């Protein structure tokens, strides 16, 4: 290999070893710079004869062009590699699905409460709201619940600070205190009619809301929902309650194919008392009696605590479990799913 060929190949090697533009410019200087190897060769031509200058000059020029071509190629290669690197670093994966705004929805129990309110509302029932922190009076005493009733024990009731020993505050264990709270207001409003022996507009109200008991398993949650119903007038009977409740169940479950039964039971604030069971005649739940509500004729002592004469006014109350109604309606088998806050469960009710 002659001197010029080996110069070209050492330029190729030097350029290949340069991995950044700066390194490449250094390598270039070794060959094409002011004191680079090619430049030195050109300078060395000064002593040659004109004849030799011509051939030598042409040969050096060929080598110089080859080196320049190598340089250009290497510059391009480095620029391409840099571009490639940048593109990779800034890559957008256009195959990723777009980010959507999450769509919220009502909780299944809220859907049930809305449904209950809508149905009873259409039957002329008012919807009332009451405090979740109750007094012992409204939660128990006014509801004819004796001092020694087991429901008052620390095991069932969450007591909260701020009350007194005689009048403790507690988390209401049911929505029944709303019977007395609502009735007292209603009676206050119509006292003049009642005292004048005139007709009082009937009390017809439901009171849905949260209730609390020291209880927790697949079918009990320390926080759960109830919906109280109260209907008081001078001419109301168990038959009316049954008609209204049957209507409610058929509308709620969108089925004509169900029957109701009143099964004797006990509550301190109703006498007689009953559990309301329903039975579907068709569909996945057919044939089983399902308990949906407690109910009964409001106890005379409670009617008295409402400010009404039990000889003149008669009332019916019921207290149902919206959580259980939701489970039945949607086929949910574990109550705790409602309160875990798992979006995979909740989003199915949107
Ligand atoms: N409060 C009762 C309970 O929690 C239910 C009920 C309400 C029963 C009204 C009769 C009348 O079990």
GROMACS .gro file of C-alpha atoms and ligand atoms in nm:
model
  362
    1UNK     CA    1   0.000   0.000   0.000
    2UNK     CA    2   0.148   0.337  -0.094
    3UNK     CA    3   0.179   0.625   0.145
    4UNK     CA    4  -0.140   0.802   0.029
    5UNK     CA    5  -0.354   0.490   0.044
    6UNK     CA    6  -0.239   0.420   0.399
    7UNK     CA    7  -0.311   0.781   0.490
    8UNK     CA    8  -0.667   0.745   0.362
    9UNK     CA    9  -0.717   0.422   0.552
   10UNK     CA   10  -0.582   0.567   0.876
   11UNK     CA   11  -0.821   0.861   0.828
   12UNK     CA   12  -1.107   0.614   0.786
   13UNK     CA   13  -1.004   0.444   1.111
   14UNK     CA   14  -0.966   0.771   1.304
   15UNK     CA   15  -1.302   0.897   1.183
   16UNK     CA   16  -1.472   0.569   1.272
   17UNK     CA   17  -1.333   0.590   1.627
   18UNK     CA   18  -1.482   0.936   1.675
   19UNK     CA   19  -1.824   0.891   1.837
   20UNK     CA   20  -1.913   1.259   1.886
   21UNK     CA   21  -1.897   1.560   1.650
   22UNK     CA   22  -1.621   1.712   1.869
   23UNK     CA   23  -1.405   1.399   1.847
   24UNK     CA   24  -1.462   1.393   1.474
   25UNK     CA   25  -1.345   1.755   1.435
   26UNK     CA   26  -1.025   1.666   1.628
   27UNK     CA   27  -0.967   1.370   1.398
   28UNK     CA   28  -1.026   1.593   1.097
   29UNK     CA   29  -0.759   1.837   1.216
   30UNK     CA   30  -0.503   1.554   1.214
   31UNK     CA   31  -0.549   1.519   0.838
   32UNK     CA   32  -0.689   1.839   0.696
   33UNK     CA   33  -0.591   2.094   0.962
   34UNK     CA   34  -0.316   2.360   0.923
   35UNK     CA   35  -0.051   2.113   1.026
   36UNK     CA   36  -0.248   1.804   0.929
   37UNK     CA   37  -0.086   1.520   0.741
   38UNK     CA   38  -0.234   1.613   0.401
   39UNK     CA   39  -0.145   1.976   0.447
   40UNK     CA   40   0.215   1.877   0.527
   41UNK     CA   41   0.231   1.666   0.210
   42UNK     CA   42   0.114   1.965   0.004
   43UNK     CA   43   0.381   2.184   0.162
   44UNK     CA   44   0.645   1.918   0.078
   45UNK     CA   45   0.567   1.961  -0.295
   46UNK     CA   46   0.748   2.297  -0.312
   47UNK     CA   47   1.084   2.140  -0.404
   48UNK     CA   48   0.947   1.919  -0.681
   49UNK     CA   49   0.990   1.979  -1.054
   50UNK     CA   50   0.686   2.115  -1.239
   51UNK     CA   51   0.638   1.773  -1.403
   52UNK     CA   52   0.643   1.587  -1.069
   53UNK     CA   53   0.433   1.856  -0.901
   54UNK     CA   54   0.156   1.782  -1.149
   55UNK     CA   55   0.137   1.404  -1.088
   56UNK     CA   56   0.209   1.430  -0.715
   57UNK     CA   57  -0.048   1.710  -0.676
   58UNK     CA   58  -0.312   1.509  -0.861
   59UNK     CA   59  -0.245   1.205  -0.640
   60UNK     CA   60  -0.262   1.410  -0.318
   61UNK     CA   61  -0.585   1.569  -0.440
   62UNK     CA   62  -0.744   1.228  -0.494
   63UNK     CA   63  -0.640   1.129  -0.141
   64UNK     CA   64  -0.770   1.457  -0.002
   65UNK     CA   65  -1.104   1.414  -0.174
   66UNK     CA   66  -1.126   1.060  -0.038
   67UNK     CA   67  -1.054   1.185   0.317
   68UNK     CA   68  -1.313   1.462   0.278
   69UNK     CA   69  -1.569   1.214   0.152
   70UNK     CA   70  -1.496   0.990   0.452
   71UNK     CA   71  -1.534   1.288   0.683
   72UNK     CA   72  -1.867   1.392   0.528
   73UNK     CA   73  -1.995   1.035   0.550
   74UNK     CA   74  -1.892   1.006   0.914
   75UNK     CA   75  -2.049   1.344   1.001
   76UNK     CA   76  -2.371   1.230   0.844
   77UNK     CA   77  -2.359   0.899   1.029
   78UNK     CA   78  -2.306   1.074   1.363
   79UNK     CA   79  -2.588   1.321   1.290
   80UNK     CA   80  -2.820   1.035   1.194
   81UNK     CA   81  -2.736   0.849   1.515
   82UNK     CA   82  -2.803   1.160   1.721
   83UNK     CA   83  -3.137   1.217   1.551
   84UNK     CA   84  -3.228   0.853   1.605
   85UNK     CA   85  -3.141   0.885   1.974
   86UNK     CA   86  -3.351   1.198   2.012
   87UNK     CA   87  -3.648   1.046   1.836
   88UNK     CA   88  -3.630   0.746   2.064
   89UNK     CA   89  -3.607   0.962   2.375
   90UNK     CA   90  -3.902   1.176   2.273
   91UNK     CA   91  -4.105   0.891   2.133
   92UNK     CA   92  -4.483   0.913   2.161
   93UNK     CA   93  -4.661   0.580   2.177
   94UNK     CA   94  -4.961   0.662   1.965
   95UNK     CA   95  -5.102   0.314   2.029
   96UNK     CA   96  -5.172   0.397   2.399
   97UNK     CA   97  -5.545   0.443   2.455
   98UNK     CA   98  -5.639   0.803   2.527
   99UNK     CA   99  -5.688   0.916   2.884
  100UNK     CA  100  -6.056   0.964   2.949
  101UNK     CA  101  -6.224   1.173   3.210
  102UNK     CA  102  -6.360   0.922   3.464
  103UNK     CA  103  -6.738   0.930   3.469
  104UNK     CA  104  -6.890   0.925   3.816
  105UNK     CA  105  -7.216   0.765   3.914
  106UNK     CA  106  -7.449   0.726   4.206
  107UNK     CA  107  -7.381   0.459   4.466
  108UNK     CA  108  -7.618   0.162   4.429
  109UNK     CA  109  -7.768   0.233   4.772
  110UNK     CA  110  -7.821   0.597   4.672
  111UNK     CA  111  -7.999   0.472   4.362
  112UNK     CA  112  -8.225   0.265   4.588
  113UNK     CA  113  -8.291   0.559   4.821
  114UNK     CA  114  -8.383   0.777   4.523
  115UNK     CA  115  -8.617   0.505   4.404
  116UNK     CA  116  -8.780   0.467   4.745
  117UNK     CA  117  -8.829   0.844   4.775
  118UNK     CA  118  -8.975   0.862   4.426
  119UNK     CA  119  -9.223   0.582   4.483
  120UNK     CA  120  -9.344   0.694   4.827
  121UNK     CA  121  -9.340   1.055   4.708
  122UNK     CA  122  -9.584   0.963   4.433
  123UNK     CA  123  -9.810   0.810   4.700
  124UNK     CA  124  -9.823   1.136   4.893
  125UNK     CA  125  -9.548   1.071   5.146
  126UNK     CA  126  -9.322   1.353   5.258
  127UNK     CA  127  -8.946   1.283   5.276
  128UNK     CA  128  -8.777   1.385   5.601
  129UNK     CA  129  -8.418   1.401   5.712
  130UNK     CA  130  -8.293   1.377   6.069
  131UNK     CA  131  -7.977   1.378   6.280
  132UNK     CA  132  -7.750   1.074   6.289
  133UNK     CA  133  -7.632   1.170   6.637
  134UNK     CA  134  -7.940   1.123   6.848
  135UNK     CA  135  -8.038   1.157   7.209
  136UNK     CA  136  -8.131   0.859   7.417
  137UNK     CA  137  -8.479   1.010   7.441
  138UNK     CA  138  -8.562   1.002   7.069
  139UNK     CA  139  -8.374   0.681   6.993
  140UNK     CA  140  -8.517   0.478   7.283
  141UNK     CA  141  -8.729   0.638   7.554
  142UNK     CA  142  -8.981   0.819   7.334
  143UNK     CA  143  -9.015   0.492   7.142
  144UNK     CA  144  -9.138   0.307   7.447
  145UNK     CA  145  -8.809   0.123   7.488
  146UNK     CA  146  -8.764   0.036   7.855
  147UNK     CA  147  -8.445   0.125   8.040
  148UNK     CA  148  -8.341  -0.239   8.057
  149UNK     CA  149  -8.402  -0.320   7.691
  150UNK     CA  150  -8.101  -0.509   7.546
  151UNK     CA  151  -8.079  -0.270   7.249
  152UNK     CA  152  -7.951  -0.005   7.490
  153UNK     CA  153  -7.649  -0.207   7.592
  154UNK     CA  154  -7.301  -0.090   7.499
  155UNK     CA  155  -7.274  -0.391   7.269
  156UNK     CA  156  -7.527  -0.267   7.017
  157UNK     CA  157  -7.511   0.107   7.043
  158UNK     CA  158  -7.228   0.347   6.964
  159UNK     CA  159  -7.232   0.615   7.232
  160UNK     CA  160  -7.068   0.949   7.159
  161UNK     CA  161  -6.924   1.208   7.390
  162UNK     CA  162  -7.114   1.524   7.469
  163UNK     CA  163  -7.420   1.380   7.633
  164UNK     CA  164  -7.482   1.324   7.998
  165UNK     CA  165  -7.531   0.999   8.181
  166UNK     CA  166  -7.903   1.075   8.207
  167UNK     CA  167  -7.925   1.201   7.847
  168UNK     CA  168  -7.645   1.037   7.651
  169UNK     CA  169  -7.577   1.109   7.288
  170UNK     CA  170  -7.551   0.815   7.055
  171UNK     CA  171  -7.540   0.720   6.689
  172UNK     CA  172  -7.900   0.637   6.607
  173UNK     CA  173  -7.950   0.262   6.589
  174UNK     CA  174  -8.253   0.299   6.362
  175UNK     CA  175  -8.449   0.569   6.179
  176UNK     CA  176  -8.747   0.527   6.416
  177UNK     CA  177  -8.655   0.840   6.620
  178UNK     CA  178  -8.771   1.028   6.311
  179UNK     CA  179  -9.126   0.909   6.380
  180UNK     CA  180  -9.142   1.119   6.694
  181UNK     CA  181  -8.929   1.408   6.563
  182UNK     CA  182  -9.145   1.449   6.255
  183UNK     CA  183  -9.479   1.391   6.427
  184UNK     CA  184  -9.402   1.647   6.700
  185UNK     CA  185  -9.339   1.914   6.434
  186UNK     CA  186  -9.650   1.816   6.241
  187UNK     CA  187  -9.867   1.822   6.554
  188UNK     CA  188  -9.726   2.162   6.655
  189UNK     CA  189  -9.831   2.298   6.317
  190UNK     CA  190 -10.187   2.162   6.338
  191UNK     CA  191 -10.244   2.192   6.716
  192UNK     CA  192 -10.523   2.443   6.662
  193UNK     CA  193 -10.716   2.204   6.435
  194UNK     CA  194 -10.662   1.908   6.666
  195UNK     CA  195 -10.776   2.099   6.972
  196UNK     CA  196 -11.080   2.232   6.786
  197UNK     CA  197 -11.178   1.875   6.702
  198UNK     CA  198 -11.121   1.936   6.332
  199UNK     CA  199 -10.945   1.703   6.089
  200UNK     CA  200 -10.567   1.711   6.102
  201UNK     CA  201 -10.391   1.645   5.770
  202UNK     CA  202 -10.262   1.291   5.799
  203UNK     CA  203  -9.899   1.231   5.881
  204UNK     CA  204  -9.747   1.050   5.586
  205UNK     CA  205  -9.371   1.052   5.580
  206UNK     CA  206  -9.066   0.846   5.502
  207UNK     CA  207  -8.728   0.915   5.661
  208UNK     CA  208  -8.434   0.746   5.488
  209UNK     CA  209  -8.080   0.768   5.622
  210UNK     CA  210  -7.774   0.618   5.785
  211UNK     CA  211  -7.796   0.414   6.102
  212UNK     CA  212  -7.532   0.252   6.322
  213UNK     CA  213  -7.487  -0.060   6.533
  214UNK     CA  214  -7.192  -0.247   6.676
  215UNK     CA  215  -7.220  -0.530   6.424
  216UNK     CA  216  -7.008  -0.648   6.132
  217UNK     CA  217  -7.023  -0.951   5.902
  218UNK     CA  218  -7.134  -1.041   5.547
  219UNK     CA  219  -7.488  -0.922   5.616
  220UNK     CA  220  -7.423  -0.656   5.884
  221UNK     CA  221  -7.222  -0.339   5.864
  222UNK     CA  222  -7.161  -0.099   6.156
  223UNK     CA  223  -7.304   0.171   5.930
  224UNK     CA  224  -7.609   0.074   5.732
  225UNK     CA  225  -7.923   0.235   5.594
  226UNK     CA  226  -8.281   0.233   5.699
  227UNK     CA  227  -8.591   0.398   5.570
  228UNK     CA  228  -8.863   0.474   5.820
  229UNK     CA  229  -9.224   0.512   5.719
  230UNK     CA  230  -9.500   0.665   5.927
  231UNK     CA  231  -9.867   0.706   5.853
  232UNK     CA  232 -10.099   0.849   6.114
  233UNK     CA  233 -10.459   0.956   6.086
  234UNK     CA  234 -10.799   0.894   6.233
  235UNK     CA  235 -10.893   0.619   5.991
  236UNK     CA  236 -10.581   0.432   5.894
  237UNK     CA  237 -10.562   0.055   5.918
  238UNK     CA  238 -10.321  -0.231   5.873
  239UNK     CA  239 -10.497  -0.293   5.543
  240UNK     CA  240 -10.385   0.051   5.418
  241UNK     CA  241 -10.031  -0.024   5.519
  242UNK     CA  242 -10.041  -0.354   5.336
  243UNK     CA  243 -10.183  -0.197   5.019
  244UNK     CA  244  -9.923   0.080   5.019
  245UNK     CA  245  -9.636  -0.153   5.096
  246UNK     CA  246  -9.744  -0.406   4.833
  247UNK     CA  247  -9.764  -0.126   4.578
  248UNK     CA  248  -9.423  -0.007   4.681
  249UNK     CA  249  -9.263  -0.353   4.645
  250UNK     CA  250  -9.418  -0.415   4.304
  251UNK     CA  251  -9.301  -0.078   4.177
  252UNK     CA  252  -8.958  -0.107   4.336
  253UNK     CA  253  -8.887  -0.453   4.196
  254UNK     CA  254  -9.077  -0.386   3.872
  255UNK     CA  255  -9.272  -0.707   3.917
  256UNK     CA  256  -9.642  -0.782   3.958
  257UNK     CA  257  -9.541  -1.134   4.046
  258UNK     CA  258  -9.486  -1.101   4.421
  259UNK     CA  259  -9.686  -1.152   4.739
  260UNK     CA  260  -9.652  -1.007   5.090
  261UNK     CA  261  -9.697  -1.160   5.431
  262UNK     CA  262  -9.707  -1.000   5.773
  263UNK     CA  263  -9.532  -1.231   6.021
  264UNK     CA  264  -9.593  -1.159   6.393
  265UNK     CA  265  -9.294  -1.000   6.562
  266UNK     CA  266  -9.201  -0.768   6.845
  267UNK     CA  267  -9.087  -0.407   6.866
  268UNK     CA  268  -9.129  -0.195   7.180
  269UNK     CA  269  -9.274   0.093   6.977
  270UNK     CA  270  -9.539  -0.099   6.783
  271UNK     CA  271  -9.825  -0.319   6.897
  272UNK     CA  272  -9.905  -0.543   6.723
  273UNK     CA  273  -9.575  -0.578   6.541
  274UNK     CA  274  -9.488  -0.763   6.225
  275UNK     CA  275  -9.207  -0.847   5.990
  276UNK     CA  276  -9.297  -0.787   5.628
  277UNK     CA  277  -9.178  -1.070   5.403
  278UNK     CA  278  -9.209  -1.077   5.027
  279UNK     CA  279  -9.204  -1.373   4.792
  280UNK     CA  280  -9.144  -1.356   4.418
  281UNK     CA  281  -9.358  -1.600   4.221
  282UNK     CA  282  -9.114  -1.607   3.930
  283UNK     CA  283  -8.756  -1.513   3.851
  284UNK     CA  284  -8.428  -1.604   4.021
  285UNK     CA  285  -8.556  -1.540   4.376
  286UNK     CA  286  -8.887  -1.723   4.332
  287UNK     CA  287  -9.031  -1.927   4.619
  288UNK     CA  288  -8.827  -1.791   4.910
  289UNK     CA  289  -8.972  -1.562   5.177
  290UNK     CA  290  -8.749  -1.257   5.200
  291UNK     CA  291  -8.766  -1.028   5.501
  292UNK     CA  292  -8.773  -0.665   5.387
  293UNK     CA  293  -8.913  -0.458   5.673
  294UNK     CA  294  -9.027  -0.435   6.032
  295UNK     CA  295  -9.368  -0.280   6.083
  296UNK     CA  296  -9.657  -0.239   6.318
  297UNK     CA  297  -9.926  -0.022   6.468
  298UNK     CA  298  -9.763   0.264   6.656
  299UNK     CA  299  -9.777   0.193   7.031
  300UNK     CA  300 -10.018   0.420   7.227
  301UNK     CA  301  -9.729   0.543   7.443
  302UNK     CA  302  -9.545   0.657   7.129
  303UNK     CA  303  -9.859   0.824   6.991
  304UNK     CA  304  -9.882   1.008   7.323
  305UNK     CA  305  -9.514   1.116   7.296
  306UNK     CA  306  -9.602   1.262   6.955
  307UNK     CA  307  -9.855   1.483   7.132
  308UNK     CA  308 -10.159   1.296   7.006
  309UNK     CA  309 -10.444   1.115   7.180
  310UNK     CA  310 -10.413   0.742   7.105
  311UNK     CA  311 -10.790   0.709   7.147
  312UNK     CA  312 -10.839   0.935   6.847
  313UNK     CA  313 -10.531   0.882   6.631
  314UNK     CA  314 -10.397   0.553   6.503
  315UNK     CA  315 -10.073   0.506   6.320
  316UNK     CA  316  -9.866   0.258   6.131
  317UNK     CA  317  -9.492   0.254   6.096
  318UNK     CA  318  -9.244   0.051   5.906
  319UNK     CA  319  -8.867   0.041   5.894
  320UNK     CA  320  -8.702  -0.121   5.596
  321UNK     CA  321  -8.345  -0.187   5.493
  322UNK     CA  322  -8.244  -0.015   5.169
  323UNK     CA  323  -7.913  -0.207   5.169
  324UNK     CA  324  -8.096  -0.536   5.161
  325UNK     CA  325  -8.340  -0.409   4.898
  326UNK     CA  326  -8.040  -0.312   4.686
  327UNK     CA  327  -7.885  -0.658   4.730
  328UNK     CA  328  -8.211  -0.824   4.624
  329UNK     CA  329  -8.267  -0.594   4.329
  330UNK     CA  330  -7.917  -0.630   4.185
  331UNK     CA  331  -7.829  -0.981   4.311
  332UNK     CA  332  -7.543  -0.866   4.534
  333UNK     CA  333  -7.442  -1.133   4.789
  334UNK     CA  334  -7.213  -0.948   5.029
  335UNK     CA  335  -7.320  -0.627   5.203
  336UNK     CA  336  -6.959  -0.522   5.256
  337UNK     CA  337  -6.916  -0.465   4.882
  338UNK     CA  338  -7.131  -0.153   4.920
  339UNK     CA  339  -6.890   0.005   5.166
  340UNK     CA  340  -6.546  -0.110   5.040
  341UNK     CA  341  -6.536   0.170   4.782
  342UNK     CA  342  -6.400  -0.061   4.510
  343UNK     CA  343  -6.453   0.121   4.182
  344UNK     CA  344  -6.470  -0.210   3.989
  345UNK     CA  345  -6.784  -0.298   4.187
  346UNK     CA  346  -6.937   0.048   4.201
  347UNK     CA  347  -6.889   0.128   3.831
  348UNK     CA  348  -7.125  -0.156   3.742
  349UNK     CA  349  -7.418   0.053   3.865
  350UNK     CA  350  -7.351   0.362   3.652
  351LIG     N1  351  -8.678   0.028   6.398
  351LIG     C1  352  -8.699  -0.113   6.373
  351LIG     C2  353  -8.563  -0.180   6.355
  351LIG     O1  354  -8.465  -0.113   6.348
  351LIG     C3  355  -8.784  -0.135   6.251
  351LIG     C4  356  -8.924  -0.087   6.267
  351LIG     C5  357  -8.960   0.040   6.231
  351LIG     C6  358  -9.023  -0.171   6.319
  351LIG     C7  359  -9.092   0.083   6.245
  351LIG     C8  360  -9.152  -0.130   6.333
  351LIG     C9  361  -9.186  -0.004   6.296
  351LIG     O2  362  -8.554  -0.300   6.349
   0.00000   0.00000   0.00000
